[in-house]
GROMACS .gro file of C-alpha atoms in nm:
model
  190
    1MET     CA    1   3.484  -3.578  -4.790
    2THR     CA    2   3.391  -3.175  -4.708
    3VAL     CA    3   3.020  -3.052  -4.670
    4PRO     CA    4   2.986  -2.731  -4.825
    5GLN     CA    5   2.908  -2.442  -4.624
    6PRO     CA    6   2.587  -2.247  -4.689
    7PRO     CA    7   2.709  -1.863  -4.770
    8VAL     CA    8   2.777  -1.570  -4.498
    9ARG     CA    9   2.530  -1.357  -4.709
   10ASP     CA   10   2.212  -1.620  -4.680
   11ARG     CA   11   2.285  -1.658  -4.258
   12ALA     CA   12   2.244  -1.248  -4.254
   13ALA     CA   13   1.986  -1.212  -4.482
   14LEU     CA   14   1.797  -1.495  -4.299
   15ARG     CA   15   1.866  -1.339  -3.912
   16ARG     CA   16   1.749  -0.988  -4.069
   17GLY     CA   17   1.429  -1.168  -4.179
   18VAL     CA   18   1.381  -1.311  -3.871
   19VAL     CA   19   1.404  -1.063  -3.676
   20ALA     CA   20   1.197  -0.872  -3.858
   21LEU     CA   21   0.949  -1.120  -3.866
   22LEU     CA   22   0.941  -1.092  -3.436
   23LEU     CA   23   0.937  -0.707  -3.484
   24ALA     CA   24   0.639  -0.715  -3.657
   25CYS     CA   25   0.489  -0.962  -3.449
   26ALA     CA   26   0.569  -0.763  -3.118
   27LEU     CA   27   0.433  -0.441  -3.252
   28THR     CA   28   0.112  -0.632  -3.419
   29LEU     CA   29   0.067  -0.757  -3.059
   30GLY     CA   30   0.117  -0.429  -2.896
   31ALA     CA   31  -0.080  -0.265  -3.062
   32VAL     CA   32  -0.391  -0.529  -3.044
   33ALA     CA   33  -0.283  -0.553  -2.651
   34CYS     CA   34  -0.315  -0.135  -2.593
   35GLY     CA   35  -0.660  -0.149  -2.785
   36GLY     CA   36  -0.682  -0.022  -3.128
   37SER     CA   37  -1.027   0.089  -3.091
   38LYS     CA   38  -1.133   0.427  -2.930
   39LYS     CA   39  -1.481   0.267  -2.893
   40ASN     CA   40  -1.444   0.279  -2.466
   41GLU     CA   41  -1.245   0.607  -2.485
   42GLY     CA   42  -1.527   0.833  -2.337
   43GLU     CA   43  -1.584   0.592  -2.050
   44ALA     CA   44  -1.432   0.686  -1.708
   45GLY     CA   45  -1.090   0.834  -1.869
   46GLY     CA   46  -1.044   0.461  -2.077
   47SER     CA   47  -0.912   0.279  -1.715
   48PRO     CA   48  -1.117   0.006  -1.592
   49SER     CA   49  -1.332   0.074  -1.349
   50PRO     CA   50  -1.596  -0.148  -1.140
   51THR     CA   51  -1.943  -0.176  -1.323
   52SER     CA   52  -2.183  -0.223  -1.063
   53SER     CA   53  -2.201  -0.056  -0.687
   54LEU     CA   54  -2.173  -0.398  -0.533
   55GLU     CA   55  -1.865  -0.426  -0.752
   56LYS     CA   56  -1.734  -0.080  -0.650
   57GLN     CA   57  -1.823  -0.142  -0.248
   58LYS     CA   58  -1.662  -0.481  -0.255
   59PHE     CA   59  -1.357  -0.333  -0.404
   60ALA     CA   60  -1.388  -0.022  -0.134
   61LYS     CA   61  -1.385  -0.256   0.150
   62THR     CA   62  -1.102  -0.486  -0.004
   63ARG     CA   63  -0.921  -0.152  -0.012
   64PHE     CA   64  -0.992  -0.046   0.313
   65VAL     CA   65  -0.922  -0.387   0.483
   66THR     CA   66  -0.586  -0.341   0.331
   67ASN     CA   67  -0.468  -0.003   0.432
   68ALA     CA   68  -0.608  -0.033   0.757
   69GLY     CA   69  -0.439  -0.355   0.842
   70LEU     CA   70  -0.104  -0.241   0.733
   71ALA     CA   71  -0.160   0.064   0.951
   72ALA     CA   72  -0.236  -0.147   1.239
   73GLY     CA   73   0.082  -0.360   1.179
   74ALA     CA   74   0.282  -0.081   1.153
   75THR     CA   75   0.159   0.092   1.490
   76TYR     CA   76   0.196  -0.228   1.669
   77GLN     CA   77   0.526  -0.401   1.533
   78TRP     CA   78   0.728   0.001   1.529
   79ILE     CA   79   0.530   0.190   1.798
   80ILE     CA   80   0.344  -0.006   2.068
   81LYS     CA   81   0.591  -0.305   2.082
   82PRO     CA   82   0.888  -0.131   2.108
   83TYR     CA   83   0.724   0.112   2.384
   84LYS     CA   84   0.616  -0.149   2.552
   85ALA     CA   85   0.965  -0.320   2.568
   86GLY     CA   86   1.106   0.019   2.738
   87GLY     CA   87   1.299   0.100   2.365
   88PHE     CA   88   1.251   0.413   2.367
   89ASN     CA   89   1.357   0.503   2.678
   90LYS     CA   90   1.694   0.660   2.790
   91GLY     CA   91   2.028   0.433   2.785
   92ALA     CA   92   1.790   0.171   2.614
   93LYS     CA   93   1.969  -0.012   2.341
   94HIS     CA   94   1.913   0.069   1.990
   95ARG     CA   95   1.682   0.356   2.099
   96LYS     CA   96   1.744   0.595   1.796
   97THR     CA   97   1.695   0.329   1.533
   98ALA     CA   98   1.359   0.212   1.745
   99LEU     CA   99   1.272   0.586   1.759
  100VAL     CA  100   1.296   0.582   1.360
  101LYS     CA  101   1.118   0.381   1.313
  102ALA     CA  102   0.825   0.460   1.514
  103GLY     CA  103   0.807   0.818   1.343
  104LEU     CA  104   0.816   0.651   1.000
  105ALA     CA  105   0.556   0.426   1.134
  106GLY     CA  106   0.365   0.683   1.288
  107VAL     CA  107   0.364   0.913   0.959
  108PHE     CA  108   0.291   0.547   0.769
  109THR     CA  109   0.007   0.481   0.996
  110TYR     CA  110  -0.110   0.839   0.907
  111ASN     CA  111  -0.122   0.831   0.588
  112ARG     CA  112  -0.260   0.431   0.523
  113LEU     CA  113  -0.521   0.581   0.795
  114LYS     CA  114  -0.623   0.844   0.543
  115ALA     CA  115  -0.569   0.601   0.218
  116ALA     CA  116  -0.816   0.382   0.418
  117VAL     CA  117  -1.093   0.641   0.490
  118ARG     CA  118  -1.060   0.753   0.118
  119ASN     CA  119  -1.172   0.372   0.010
  120ALA     CA  120  -1.460   0.349   0.274
  121GLU     CA  121  -1.594   0.637   0.071
  122GLY     CA  122  -1.692   0.348  -0.195
  123ASP     CA  123  -1.922   0.191   0.057
  124PRO     CA  124  -2.177   0.417   0.208
  125THR     CA  125  -2.224   0.253   0.512
  126LEU     CA  126  -1.857   0.226   0.611
  127SER     CA  127  -1.819   0.570   0.505
  128LYS     CA  128  -2.084   0.690   0.765
  129ALA     CA  129  -1.960   0.454   1.028
  130LEU     CA  130  -1.594   0.635   1.000
  131ALA     CA  131  -1.715   0.975   0.971
  132PRO     CA  132  -1.702   1.034   1.335
  133LEU     CA  133  -1.317   0.885   1.381
  134ASN     CA  134  -1.174   1.170   1.102
  135SER     CA  135  -1.073   1.370   1.407
  136GLY     CA  136  -0.878   1.086   1.585
  137ILE     CA  137  -0.719   1.015   1.272
  138GLU     CA  138  -0.607   1.424   1.185
  139SER     CA  139  -0.491   1.389   1.509
  140LEU     CA  140  -0.228   1.105   1.484
  141LYS     CA  141  -0.049   1.349   1.214
  142ASN     CA  142   0.216   1.515   1.396
  143LEU     CA  143   0.227   1.259   1.614
  144GLY     CA  144   0.509   1.047   1.406
  145THR     CA  145   0.768   1.362   1.404
  146LYS     CA  146   0.723   1.344   1.776
  147LEU     CA  147   0.782   0.959   1.815
  148ARG     CA  148   1.094   1.031   1.612
  149LYS     CA  149   1.240   1.307   1.790
  150GLY     CA  150   1.193   1.092   2.097
  151GLU     CA  151   0.917   1.339   2.259
  152ALA     CA  152   0.637   1.106   2.256
  153GLY     CA  153   0.488   0.975   2.568
  154THR     CA  154   0.228   0.670   2.705
  155ALA     CA  155  -0.070   0.923   2.623
  156ASP     CA  156   0.087   0.950   2.242
  157VAL     CA  157   0.128   0.580   2.178
  158ASP     CA  158  -0.211   0.528   2.324
  159GLN     CA  159  -0.384   0.730   2.118
  160PHE     CA  160  -0.212   0.537   1.843
  161GLN     CA  161  -0.379   0.231   1.951
  162ASN     CA  162  -0.701   0.423   2.071
  163VAL     CA  163  -0.740   0.511   1.692
  164ILE     CA  164  -0.659   0.169   1.515
  165ASN     CA  165  -0.859   0.004   1.792
  166ASN     CA  166  -1.157   0.207   1.681
  167VAL     CA  167  -1.093   0.170   1.304
  168LYS     CA  168  -1.084  -0.155   1.333
  169ASP     CA  169  -1.444  -0.204   1.556
  170VAL     CA  170  -1.609   0.004   1.266
  171GLY     CA  171  -1.465  -0.203   1.015
  172LYS     CA  172  -1.615  -0.560   1.214
  173LYS     CA  173  -1.900  -0.405   1.260
  174ASN     CA  174  -1.921  -0.317   0.864
  175GLY     CA  175  -1.805  -0.629   0.757
  176ALA     CA  176  -1.468  -0.556   0.671
  177GLU     CA  177  -1.230  -0.714   0.960
  178VAL     CA  178  -0.942  -0.525   0.978
  179LYS     CA  179  -0.637  -0.781   1.037
  180ASP     CA  180  -0.308  -0.649   1.122
  181GLN     CA  181  -0.046  -0.638   0.808
  182VAL     CA  182   0.307  -0.560   0.941
  183PRO     CA  183   0.467  -0.366   0.608
  184THR     CA  184   0.817  -0.414   0.546
  185THR     CA  185   1.089  -0.125   0.677
  186SER     CA  186   1.140  -0.027   0.295
  187GLN     CA  187   0.764   0.068   0.294
  188LEU     CA  188   0.746   0.262   0.605
  189GLY     CA  189   1.041   0.457   0.412
  190GLY     CA  190   0.855   0.470   0.083
   0.00000   0.00000   0.00000
């Protein structure tokens, strides 16, 4: 006994119908998810933002802690630790790699500290407390290149450590305790 097979044409039509239905659902859901209403377009360029000043301060402190933590972690992991271990000395094993990573970490640290200062602007107390540290942060601008070239000395490494410690102290005194977060090597080069 043989079972009759439905014609091939019916299967193709069924597939096309299912694909069309799925596509229509996806387009409908996409339009709904994107917000078909123009009601909120005038508010902050249509982007979500904290609604109260308390939320703005909370987010500012959180971003400050994250950026300052990454800066502190990079400084310790790729500048201070290798320097104390003698990794930058002539003849040291893997010296070139240590110097390149230190240079990248120096640039990364400067970048993250500048971002932390921008984040702190959302919190009036934190912003005022960080203002005196801006010159110290600016002084780190060219030290990354100096480290990479192997021209940095104890004073330069100490400068990184002092700036990081000052930022950590300001954060702690203002309710935004900073803890070291070691960034990945890809984050350094990013």
